[in-house]
Short mmCIF file of N, CA and C in Angstrom, two decimals:
data_model
loop_
_atom_site.label_atom_id
_atom_site.label_comp_id
_atom_site.label_asym_id
_atom_site.label_seq_id
_atom_site.Cartn_x
_atom_site.Cartn_y
_atom_site.Cartn_z
N MET A 1 97.31 114.23 191.58
CA MET A 1 98.72 113.98 191.21
C MET A 1 99.52 115.16 191.88
N ASN A 2 100.51 114.88 192.49
CA ASN A 2 101.28 115.80 193.18
C ASN A 2 102.57 115.93 192.52
N LEU A 3 102.64 117.20 191.68
CA LEU A 3 103.67 117.68 190.73
C LEU A 3 105.03 117.89 191.55
N GLU A 4 104.86 118.47 192.83
CA GLU A 4 105.99 118.78 193.59
C GLU A 4 106.62 117.62 194.18
N PHE A 5 105.82 116.65 194.57
CA PHE A 5 106.44 115.32 195.01
C PHE A 5 107.25 114.62 193.76
N TYR A 6 106.77 114.73 192.70
CA TYR A 6 107.33 114.12 191.55
C TYR A 6 108.59 114.75 191.08
N ILE A 7 108.53 116.14 191.15
CA ILE A 7 109.80 116.85 191.01
C ILE A 7 110.92 116.44 191.93
N ASP A 8 110.55 116.60 193.14
CA ASP A 8 111.54 116.24 194.35
C ASP A 8 112.09 114.84 194.10
N GLU A 9 111.27 113.73 193.81
CA GLU A 9 111.74 112.41 193.63
C GLU A 9 112.52 112.36 192.31
N LEU A 10 112.20 113.06 191.27
CA LEU A 10 112.90 113.01 190.09
C LEU A 10 114.36 113.68 190.17
N LYS A 11 114.64 114.60 190.99
CA LYS A 11 115.81 115.20 191.30
C LYS A 11 116.78 114.08 191.82
N LYS A 12 116.26 113.10 192.40
CA LYS A 12 117.02 111.99 193.11
C LYS A 12 117.62 111.13 192.06
N VAL A 13 116.95 110.93 190.97
CA VAL A 13 117.28 109.88 190.04
C VAL A 13 117.89 110.38 188.64
N LEU A 14 117.88 111.68 188.45
CA LEU A 14 118.45 112.13 187.27
C LEU A 14 119.52 113.08 187.52
N ASN A 15 120.48 113.17 186.55
CA ASN A 15 121.57 114.23 186.54
C ASN A 15 120.94 115.51 186.33
N GLU A 16 121.66 116.59 186.69
CA GLU A 16 121.29 117.98 186.47
C GLU A 16 120.78 118.30 185.07
N GLU A 17 121.56 117.90 184.09
CA GLU A 17 121.11 118.24 182.81
C GLU A 17 119.81 117.45 182.27
N ARG A 18 119.63 116.21 182.74
CA ARG A 18 118.50 115.47 182.34
C ARG A 18 117.25 116.08 183.01
N PHE A 19 117.43 116.48 184.32
CA PHE A 19 116.27 117.07 185.12
C PHE A 19 115.87 118.29 184.38
N LYS A 20 116.97 119.09 184.05
CA LYS A 20 116.53 120.39 183.44
C LYS A 20 115.72 120.12 182.01
N HIS A 21 116.20 119.10 181.27
CA HIS A 21 115.51 118.81 180.04
C HIS A 21 113.94 118.26 180.46
N SER A 22 113.86 117.47 181.51
CA SER A 22 112.66 117.07 181.91
C SER A 22 111.59 118.15 182.19
N LEU A 23 112.14 119.36 182.91
CA LEU A 23 111.25 120.30 183.28
C LEU A 23 110.92 121.05 181.89
N GLY A 24 111.78 121.20 181.04
CA GLY A 24 111.61 121.74 179.67
C GLY A 24 110.55 121.10 178.99
N VAL A 25 110.53 119.78 178.95
CA VAL A 25 109.50 118.86 178.25
C VAL A 25 108.26 119.16 179.03
N MET A 26 108.12 119.22 180.31
CA MET A 26 106.90 119.35 181.02
C MET A 26 106.30 120.64 180.50
N GLU A 27 107.14 121.74 180.38
CA GLU A 27 106.72 123.08 180.11
C GLU A 27 106.04 123.00 178.64
N THR A 28 106.94 122.43 177.90
CA THR A 28 106.38 122.36 176.39
C THR A 28 105.28 121.57 176.32
N ALA A 29 105.11 120.48 176.85
CA ALA A 29 103.96 119.56 176.86
C ALA A 29 102.75 120.34 177.30
N GLU A 30 102.79 121.09 178.48
CA GLU A 30 101.78 121.98 178.90
C GLU A 30 101.28 122.87 177.77
N LYS A 31 102.12 123.50 177.18
CA LYS A 31 101.79 124.47 176.06
C LYS A 31 101.09 123.67 174.88
N LEU A 32 101.70 122.52 174.53
CA LEU A 32 101.07 121.79 173.41
C LEU A 32 99.54 121.27 173.75
N ALA A 33 99.46 120.91 175.10
CA ALA A 33 98.14 120.37 175.74
C ALA A 33 97.06 121.50 175.49
N ILE A 34 97.51 122.75 175.89
CA ILE A 34 96.56 123.83 175.83
C ILE A 34 96.20 123.90 174.21
N LYS A 35 97.20 124.02 173.46
CA LYS A 35 96.90 124.37 171.94
C LYS A 35 96.13 123.25 171.35
N TYR A 36 96.28 121.98 171.86
CA TYR A 36 95.52 120.81 171.12
C TYR A 36 94.54 120.17 171.95
N ASN A 37 94.00 120.90 173.04
CA ASN A 37 92.89 120.47 173.88
C ASN A 37 93.22 119.11 174.45
N ALA A 38 94.23 118.85 174.95
CA ALA A 38 94.55 117.67 175.64
C ALA A 38 94.50 117.92 177.13
N ASP A 39 94.61 116.88 177.90
CA ASP A 39 94.51 116.99 179.34
C ASP A 39 95.90 117.57 179.79
N ILE A 40 95.89 118.81 180.43
CA ILE A 40 97.04 119.47 180.68
C ILE A 40 97.72 118.78 181.93
N GLU A 41 97.21 118.47 182.88
CA GLU A 41 97.80 117.77 183.98
C GLU A 41 98.52 116.43 183.65
N LYS A 42 97.76 115.69 182.75
CA LYS A 42 98.34 114.36 182.29
C LYS A 42 99.64 114.78 181.50
N ALA A 43 99.49 115.71 180.69
CA ALA A 43 100.69 116.25 179.69
C ALA A 43 101.81 116.69 180.61
N LYS A 44 101.50 117.48 181.65
CA LYS A 44 102.65 117.79 182.61
C LYS A 44 103.43 116.81 183.26
N VAL A 45 102.58 115.92 183.75
CA VAL A 45 103.09 114.72 184.56
C VAL A 45 103.99 113.83 183.59
N ALA A 46 103.27 113.49 182.39
CA ALA A 46 104.09 112.69 181.46
C ALA A 46 105.34 113.37 180.91
N GLY A 47 105.29 114.53 180.70
CA GLY A 47 106.28 115.25 180.27
C GLY A 47 107.62 115.46 181.26
N LEU A 48 107.08 115.55 182.57
CA LEU A 48 108.13 115.57 183.66
C LEU A 48 108.82 114.35 183.78
N LEU A 49 108.01 113.20 183.71
CA LEU A 49 108.56 111.91 184.22
C LEU A 49 108.96 111.06 182.88
N HIS A 50 108.92 111.67 181.78
CA HIS A 50 109.15 110.78 180.57
C HIS A 50 110.55 109.98 180.62
N ASP A 51 111.56 110.73 181.19
CA ASP A 51 112.91 110.26 181.12
C ASP A 51 113.33 109.69 182.56
N CYS A 52 112.34 109.24 183.35
CA CYS A 52 112.65 108.77 184.72
C CYS A 52 113.55 107.63 184.74
N ALA A 53 113.75 106.86 183.52
CA ALA A 53 114.65 105.65 183.69
C ALA A 53 115.77 105.99 182.64
N LYS A 54 115.92 107.26 182.14
CA LYS A 54 117.07 107.51 181.30
C LYS A 54 118.46 107.27 181.99
N ASN A 55 118.69 107.44 183.22
CA ASN A 55 120.00 107.33 183.68
C ASN A 55 120.29 105.92 184.13
N LEU A 56 119.40 104.92 183.80
CA LEU A 56 119.66 103.54 184.32
C LEU A 56 120.70 102.97 183.27
N SER A 57 121.48 102.02 183.81
CA SER A 57 122.49 101.48 182.89
C SER A 57 121.74 100.40 181.92
N ASP A 58 122.42 99.97 180.73
CA ASP A 58 121.97 99.13 179.90
C ASP A 58 121.54 97.82 180.60
N GLU A 59 122.23 97.17 181.54
CA GLU A 59 122.02 95.99 182.39
C GLU A 59 120.72 96.24 183.21
N GLU A 60 120.58 97.49 183.84
CA GLU A 60 119.45 97.65 184.52
C GLU A 60 118.14 97.81 183.65
N LEU A 61 118.37 98.37 182.55
CA LEU A 61 117.04 98.43 181.75
C LEU A 61 116.73 97.16 181.16
N ILE A 62 117.64 96.36 180.81
CA ILE A 62 117.33 94.86 180.28
C ILE A 62 116.57 94.16 181.54
N SER A 63 117.31 94.14 182.58
CA SER A 63 116.80 93.54 183.72
C SER A 63 115.41 93.92 184.15
N LEU A 64 115.11 95.19 184.09
CA LEU A 64 113.70 95.71 184.37
C LEU A 64 112.75 95.43 183.31
N ALA A 65 113.32 95.49 182.04
CA ALA A 65 112.44 94.96 180.85
C ALA A 65 111.93 93.51 181.12
N ASN A 66 112.85 92.77 181.47
CA ASN A 66 112.51 91.31 181.72
C ASN A 66 111.40 91.18 182.95
N LYS A 67 111.60 91.98 184.01
CA LYS A 67 110.72 92.03 185.19
C LYS A 67 109.35 92.41 184.72
N TYR A 68 109.27 93.44 183.72
CA TYR A 68 108.10 93.84 183.45
C TYR A 68 107.40 93.21 182.23
N ASN A 69 108.08 92.11 181.77
CA ASN A 69 107.67 91.30 180.58
C ASN A 69 107.54 92.18 179.43
N ILE A 70 108.56 92.99 179.19
CA ILE A 70 108.58 93.93 177.85
C ILE A 70 109.27 93.00 176.83
N GLN A 71 108.60 92.95 175.81
CA GLN A 71 109.14 92.14 174.61
C GLN A 71 110.45 92.58 174.21
N LEU A 72 111.54 91.69 174.28
CA LEU A 72 112.93 92.24 173.80
C LEU A 72 113.22 91.60 172.46
N ASP A 73 113.50 92.41 171.57
CA ASP A 73 114.06 91.83 170.12
C ASP A 73 115.33 92.19 169.96
N ASP A 74 115.98 91.91 168.90
CA ASP A 74 117.39 92.01 168.51
C ASP A 74 117.78 93.56 168.47
N VAL A 75 116.78 94.48 168.15
CA VAL A 75 117.24 95.91 168.01
C VAL A 75 117.37 96.31 169.61
N LEU A 76 116.15 96.03 170.45
CA LEU A 76 116.32 96.50 171.82
C LEU A 76 117.52 95.84 172.51
N LEU A 77 117.97 94.68 172.31
CA LEU A 77 119.10 94.14 173.05
C LEU A 77 120.45 94.80 172.57
N ARG A 78 120.36 95.27 171.30
CA ARG A 78 121.67 95.84 170.79
C ARG A 78 121.63 97.43 171.07
N SER A 79 120.42 98.01 171.45
CA SER A 79 120.33 99.41 171.75
C SER A 79 119.37 99.52 172.93
N PRO A 80 119.98 99.15 174.07
CA PRO A 80 119.08 99.05 175.16
C PRO A 80 118.62 100.46 175.65
N SER A 81 119.30 101.47 175.46
CA SER A 81 118.84 102.79 175.78
C SER A 81 117.46 102.97 175.37
N LEU A 82 116.95 102.45 174.28
CA LEU A 82 115.52 102.47 173.83
C LEU A 82 114.50 102.03 174.69
N LEU A 83 115.01 101.29 175.59
CA LEU A 83 114.11 100.74 176.63
C LEU A 83 113.72 101.64 177.75
N HIS A 84 114.39 102.85 177.72
CA HIS A 84 114.08 103.87 178.85
C HIS A 84 112.65 104.20 178.88
N GLY A 85 112.08 104.36 177.66
CA GLY A 85 110.66 104.67 177.53
C GLY A 85 109.68 103.75 178.14
N PRO A 86 109.73 102.40 177.52
CA PRO A 86 108.96 101.27 178.04
C PRO A 86 109.16 101.06 179.63
N VAL A 87 110.37 101.01 179.94
CA VAL A 87 110.66 100.73 181.40
C VAL A 87 110.10 101.96 182.32
N GLY A 88 110.33 103.20 181.78
CA GLY A 88 109.89 104.32 182.57
C GLY A 88 108.41 104.21 182.78
N GLY A 89 107.64 103.71 181.80
CA GLY A 89 106.16 103.63 181.83
C GLY A 89 105.70 102.73 182.88
N TYR A 90 106.46 101.75 183.28
CA TYR A 90 106.29 100.97 184.42
C TYR A 90 106.75 101.47 185.77
N LEU A 91 107.99 102.10 185.65
CA LEU A 91 108.51 102.83 186.85
C LEU A 91 107.65 103.84 187.41
N ILE A 92 106.94 104.54 186.64
CA ILE A 92 106.12 105.67 187.15
C ILE A 92 105.02 105.19 188.02
N GLY A 93 104.47 103.86 187.86
CA GLY A 93 103.65 103.19 188.64
C GLY A 93 104.16 102.70 189.94
N ASP A 94 105.32 102.10 189.86
CA ASP A 94 106.02 101.55 191.06
C ASP A 94 106.58 102.46 192.01
N TYR A 95 107.20 103.69 191.32
CA TYR A 95 107.91 104.55 192.11
C TYR A 95 107.14 105.91 192.42
N PHE A 96 106.30 106.29 191.58
CA PHE A 96 105.58 107.47 191.67
C PHE A 96 104.12 107.32 191.96
N GLY A 97 103.71 106.05 192.01
CA GLY A 97 102.35 105.82 192.08
C GLY A 97 101.26 106.25 191.19
N ILE A 98 101.76 106.34 189.93
CA ILE A 98 100.97 106.83 188.70
C ILE A 98 100.55 105.53 187.89
N HIS A 99 99.11 105.39 187.86
CA HIS A 99 98.63 104.15 187.26
C HIS A 99 97.76 104.52 186.09
N ASP A 100 97.86 105.87 185.61
CA ASP A 100 97.06 106.29 184.51
C ASP A 100 97.53 105.61 183.21
N GLU A 101 96.73 104.98 182.57
CA GLU A 101 97.33 104.28 181.39
C GLU A 101 97.66 105.28 180.26
N GLU A 102 97.00 106.36 180.14
CA GLU A 102 97.30 107.30 179.10
C GLU A 102 98.78 107.84 179.40
N ILE A 103 98.99 108.18 180.58
CA ILE A 103 100.35 108.82 180.96
C ILE A 103 101.50 107.69 180.81
N LYS A 104 101.07 106.53 181.27
CA LYS A 104 102.03 105.38 181.03
C LYS A 104 102.39 105.19 179.53
N ARG A 105 101.37 105.12 178.85
CA ARG A 105 101.63 104.86 177.30
C ARG A 105 102.44 106.01 176.74
N ALA A 106 102.12 107.33 176.99
CA ALA A 106 102.79 108.38 176.48
C ALA A 106 104.25 108.31 176.91
N VAL A 107 104.68 107.91 178.08
CA VAL A 107 106.09 107.87 178.46
C VAL A 107 106.65 106.63 177.79
N MET A 108 105.95 105.62 177.67
CA MET A 108 106.64 104.27 177.02
C MET A 108 106.86 104.67 175.51
N LEU A 109 106.02 105.37 174.94
CA LEU A 109 106.31 105.78 173.46
C LEU A 109 107.03 106.97 173.04
N HIS A 110 107.50 107.66 174.12
CA HIS A 110 108.22 109.10 173.80
C HIS A 110 109.34 109.06 173.01
N THR A 111 109.96 107.89 172.84
CA THR A 111 111.35 107.82 172.13
C THR A 111 111.00 107.28 170.80
N THR A 112 110.22 106.27 170.59
CA THR A 112 110.09 105.48 169.26
C THR A 112 108.81 105.87 168.56
N GLY A 113 107.82 106.20 169.34
CA GLY A 113 106.53 106.21 168.70
C GLY A 113 105.97 104.84 168.47
N ASP A 114 104.84 104.71 167.85
CA ASP A 114 104.22 103.55 167.51
C ASP A 114 102.89 103.80 166.85
N LYS A 115 102.24 102.84 166.29
CA LYS A 115 100.92 102.84 165.65
C LYS A 115 99.80 103.42 166.66
N ASP A 116 98.98 104.19 165.98
CA ASP A 116 97.73 104.62 166.75
C ASP A 116 98.07 105.50 167.96
N MET A 117 98.99 106.51 167.68
CA MET A 117 99.36 107.31 168.76
C MET A 117 98.24 108.30 169.14
N THR A 118 98.04 108.52 170.32
CA THR A 118 97.02 109.43 170.94
C THR A 118 97.61 110.78 170.75
N VAL A 119 96.69 111.83 171.08
CA VAL A 119 97.18 113.29 171.11
C VAL A 119 98.20 113.36 172.37
N LEU A 120 97.99 112.70 173.33
CA LEU A 120 98.93 112.85 174.50
C LEU A 120 100.25 112.16 174.02
N ASP A 121 100.20 111.01 173.54
CA ASP A 121 101.49 110.47 172.96
C ASP A 121 102.24 111.35 172.08
N LYS A 122 101.43 111.99 171.12
CA LYS A 122 102.29 112.80 170.21
C LYS A 122 102.87 114.08 170.90
N ILE A 123 101.98 114.62 171.87
CA ILE A 123 102.52 115.81 172.55
C ILE A 123 103.79 115.48 173.29
N ILE A 124 103.80 114.34 173.88
CA ILE A 124 105.01 114.02 174.69
C ILE A 124 106.21 113.62 173.85
N PHE A 125 105.87 112.87 172.69
CA PHE A 125 107.02 112.77 171.74
C PHE A 125 107.58 113.80 171.21
N LEU A 126 106.65 114.89 170.84
CA LEU A 126 107.18 116.12 170.27
C LEU A 126 107.78 117.18 171.29
N ALA A 127 107.18 117.03 172.39
CA ALA A 127 107.85 117.90 173.62
C ALA A 127 109.20 117.62 173.86
N ASP A 128 109.47 116.23 173.91
CA ASP A 128 110.83 115.69 174.07
C ASP A 128 111.75 116.26 173.10
N TYR A 129 111.39 116.46 171.88
CA TYR A 129 112.09 116.87 170.75
C TYR A 129 112.44 118.31 170.70
N ILE A 130 111.41 119.11 170.94
CA ILE A 130 111.55 120.49 170.80
C ILE A 130 111.57 121.40 171.97
N GLU A 131 111.59 120.86 173.17
CA GLU A 131 111.59 121.68 174.35
C GLU A 131 112.90 122.65 174.29
N PRO A 132 112.82 123.83 175.07
CA PRO A 132 113.66 124.98 174.83
C PRO A 132 115.23 124.62 175.01
N ASN A 133 115.64 123.46 175.74
CA ASN A 133 116.99 123.13 175.99
C ASN A 133 117.48 122.49 174.70
N ARG A 134 116.71 122.06 173.83
CA ARG A 134 117.16 121.31 172.69
C ARG A 134 117.75 122.33 171.63
N ASN A 135 118.88 121.76 170.91
CA ASN A 135 119.58 122.80 169.92
C ASN A 135 120.21 121.86 168.82
N PHE A 136 119.55 121.75 167.85
CA PHE A 136 120.03 120.86 166.72
C PHE A 136 119.58 121.43 165.43
N GLU A 137 120.12 121.09 164.36
CA GLU A 137 119.62 121.54 163.03
C GLU A 137 118.20 121.03 162.80
N GLY A 138 117.27 121.88 162.55
CA GLY A 138 116.03 121.55 162.11
C GLY A 138 114.91 121.92 163.36
N VAL A 139 115.54 122.03 164.57
CA VAL A 139 114.58 122.19 165.80
C VAL A 139 113.62 123.45 165.58
N GLU A 140 114.12 124.54 165.07
CA GLU A 140 113.21 125.66 164.90
C GLU A 140 112.15 125.25 163.87
N ASN A 141 112.47 124.53 162.88
CA ASN A 141 111.26 124.35 162.05
C ASN A 141 110.32 123.45 162.71
N LEU A 142 110.63 122.44 163.49
CA LEU A 142 109.70 121.63 164.20
C LEU A 142 109.08 122.46 165.15
N ARG A 143 109.74 123.44 165.80
CA ARG A 143 108.90 124.25 166.91
C ARG A 143 107.83 125.09 166.25
N LYS A 144 108.17 125.63 164.92
CA LYS A 144 107.29 126.33 164.22
C LYS A 144 106.03 125.41 163.74
N ALA A 145 106.46 124.24 163.18
CA ALA A 145 105.39 123.49 162.81
C ALA A 145 104.47 123.00 163.93
N SER A 146 104.95 122.81 165.02
CA SER A 146 104.20 122.42 166.29
C SER A 146 103.06 123.32 166.64
N SER A 147 103.29 124.62 166.30
CA SER A 147 102.46 125.57 166.72
C SER A 147 101.01 125.54 165.89
N SER A 148 101.10 124.99 164.77
CA SER A 148 99.97 124.92 163.96
C SER A 148 99.56 123.51 163.53
N ASP A 149 100.33 122.48 163.39
CA ASP A 149 99.95 121.22 162.97
C ASP A 149 100.74 120.08 163.81
N LEU A 150 100.00 119.54 164.78
CA LEU A 150 100.54 118.48 165.55
C LEU A 150 101.09 117.20 164.84
N ASP A 151 100.17 116.89 164.01
CA ASP A 151 100.57 115.62 163.19
C ASP A 151 101.71 115.85 162.32
N GLY A 152 101.62 116.99 161.52
CA GLY A 152 102.78 117.30 160.55
C GLY A 152 104.08 117.35 161.29
N ALA A 153 104.00 118.19 162.46
CA ALA A 153 105.36 118.15 163.32
C ALA A 153 105.85 116.85 163.77
N VAL A 154 104.96 115.97 164.10
CA VAL A 154 105.34 114.56 164.66
C VAL A 154 105.95 113.95 163.60
N ILE A 155 105.35 113.98 162.31
CA ILE A 155 105.85 113.21 161.13
C ILE A 155 107.22 113.91 160.78
N MET A 156 107.37 115.12 160.74
CA MET A 156 108.67 115.71 160.54
C MET A 156 109.75 115.22 161.56
N ALA A 157 109.35 115.05 162.85
CA ALA A 157 110.22 114.61 163.98
C ALA A 157 110.55 113.13 163.72
N LEU A 158 109.63 112.40 163.33
CA LEU A 158 109.86 110.90 162.89
C LEU A 158 110.82 110.71 161.73
N ASP A 159 110.53 111.64 160.70
CA ASP A 159 111.50 111.68 159.53
C ASP A 159 112.92 111.99 159.97
N GLN A 160 112.95 113.07 160.80
CA GLN A 160 114.39 113.35 161.18
C GLN A 160 114.99 112.35 161.99
N THR A 161 114.31 111.79 162.90
CA THR A 161 114.83 110.63 163.81
C THR A 161 115.44 109.48 162.78
N ILE A 162 114.52 109.10 161.83
CA ILE A 162 114.82 108.07 160.88
C ILE A 162 116.05 108.48 160.00
N ASN A 163 116.06 109.57 159.69
CA ASN A 163 117.35 109.99 158.75
C ASN A 163 118.52 109.95 159.57
N TYR A 164 118.45 110.62 160.79
CA TYR A 164 119.59 110.68 161.80
C TYR A 164 120.06 109.22 162.12
N VAL A 165 119.26 108.16 162.36
CA VAL A 165 119.65 106.91 162.73
C VAL A 165 120.42 106.31 161.57
N ILE A 166 119.77 106.54 160.21
CA ILE A 166 120.33 105.91 158.95
C ILE A 166 121.68 106.51 158.81
N LYS A 167 121.93 107.91 158.86
CA LYS A 167 123.18 108.64 158.53
C LYS A 167 124.22 107.99 159.69
N LYS A 168 123.82 107.50 160.87
CA LYS A 168 124.72 107.11 161.88
C LYS A 168 124.93 105.57 161.68
N HIS A 169 124.38 104.97 160.67
CA HIS A 169 124.52 103.56 160.46
C HIS A 169 124.07 102.66 161.74
N GLN A 170 123.05 103.18 162.34
CA GLN A 170 122.56 102.42 163.61
C GLN A 170 121.33 101.64 163.09
N LEU A 171 120.91 100.85 164.10
CA LEU A 171 119.70 99.99 163.89
C LEU A 171 118.52 100.96 164.00
N LEU A 172 117.64 100.66 163.05
CA LEU A 172 116.42 101.49 163.11
C LEU A 172 115.36 100.67 163.69
N TYR A 173 114.58 101.18 164.75
CA TYR A 173 113.58 100.46 165.57
C TYR A 173 112.21 100.49 164.63
N THR A 174 111.78 99.29 164.51
CA THR A 174 110.60 99.10 163.68
C THR A 174 109.48 100.00 163.99
N LYS A 175 109.26 100.14 165.33
CA LYS A 175 108.00 100.88 165.73
C LYS A 175 108.05 102.45 165.27
N THR A 176 109.34 102.85 165.05
CA THR A 176 109.36 104.26 164.67
C THR A 176 108.98 104.41 163.19
N VAL A 177 109.33 103.37 162.50
CA VAL A 177 108.74 103.28 161.08
C VAL A 177 107.30 103.07 160.93
N ILE A 178 106.84 102.25 161.79
CA ILE A 178 105.35 101.93 161.85
C ILE A 178 104.72 103.18 162.37
N ALA A 179 105.20 103.91 163.14
CA ALA A 179 104.51 105.25 163.78
C ALA A 179 104.62 106.12 162.55
N ARG A 180 105.60 106.30 161.85
CA ARG A 180 105.62 107.29 160.65
C ARG A 180 104.58 106.90 159.67
N ASN A 181 104.63 105.62 159.14
CA ASN A 181 103.59 105.28 158.06
C ASN A 181 102.23 105.41 158.57
N ASP A 182 101.96 104.95 159.80
CA ASP A 182 100.57 105.01 160.29
C ASP A 182 100.18 106.50 160.28
N MET A 183 101.17 107.43 160.70
CA MET A 183 100.58 108.90 160.71
C MET A 183 100.48 109.42 159.37
N ILE A 184 101.18 109.13 158.38
CA ILE A 184 101.11 109.54 156.94
C ILE A 184 99.75 108.94 156.50
N ILE A 185 99.61 107.71 156.63
CA ILE A 185 98.37 107.18 156.07
C ILE A 185 97.06 107.75 156.69
N LYS A 186 97.02 108.06 158.10
CA LYS A 186 95.92 108.66 158.71
C LYS A 186 95.81 110.02 158.26
N THR A 187 96.74 110.84 158.09
CA THR A 187 96.68 112.27 157.89
C THR A 187 96.63 112.37 156.33
N ASN A 188 96.88 111.26 155.60
CA ASN A 188 96.85 111.29 154.15
C ASN A 188 97.88 112.36 153.59
N SER A 189 98.76 112.56 154.16
CA SER A 189 99.82 113.58 153.63
C SER A 189 101.17 112.94 153.68
N ILE A 190 102.01 113.37 152.83
CA ILE A 190 103.39 113.25 152.55
C ILE A 190 104.00 114.50 152.65
N LEU A 191 104.91 114.80 153.59
CA LEU A 191 105.60 115.98 153.68
C LEU A 191 106.72 116.16 152.71
N GLN A 192 106.66 117.15 151.88
CA GLN A 192 107.78 117.38 150.91
C GLN A 192 108.59 118.75 151.12
N ASN A 193 109.69 118.68 150.66
CA ASN A 193 110.61 119.90 150.71
C ASN A 193 110.88 120.39 152.20
N ILE A 194 111.05 119.38 152.93
CA ILE A 194 111.18 119.82 154.39
C ILE A 194 112.70 120.05 154.49
N ASP A 195 113.05 121.13 155.09
CA ASP A 195 114.48 121.37 155.49
C ASP A 195 114.79 120.89 156.73
N PHE A 196 115.60 119.98 156.90
CA PHE A 196 116.06 119.67 158.24
C PHE A 196 117.34 120.40 158.56
#
């Protein structure tokens, strides 16, 4: 895998702010991969390319979702920006020549999560949330949690996402709830007294 090539190509499709974010996710994913014994190269590549479809229009995302036979439901049709992960998972194959299924899946799930998340899936999901350029209430708690408990930090991030979407009166994507419940069941833990 040629990281320099991916960086050069990514500069062509992302705006400056999104590109800077992608570099931050790559660096954070690398640190988390080292901490949690994941494949460092895969984490860096998935982190770098996770938002490769982010600057596409809603129409382009829906068109590409149809091309790639991505199942569209009412929530995705009303919130097409959620498709940038699944579409990006296919684009990394078509445009960057990356056909590694673990990287593809991590890119696809980085926004919504899903059931049975792998360590790499969790790393990219969390790195997207806590990379150094992110600045929102609760991010420091997530960064701190990520240094000692990957699953706990992902559950915290999922909780925060769900709470944010509910407060905004937006549609909640089912896979996000499924991801949260699955992780709580598998870790046999319910986090309490979390300050967002």
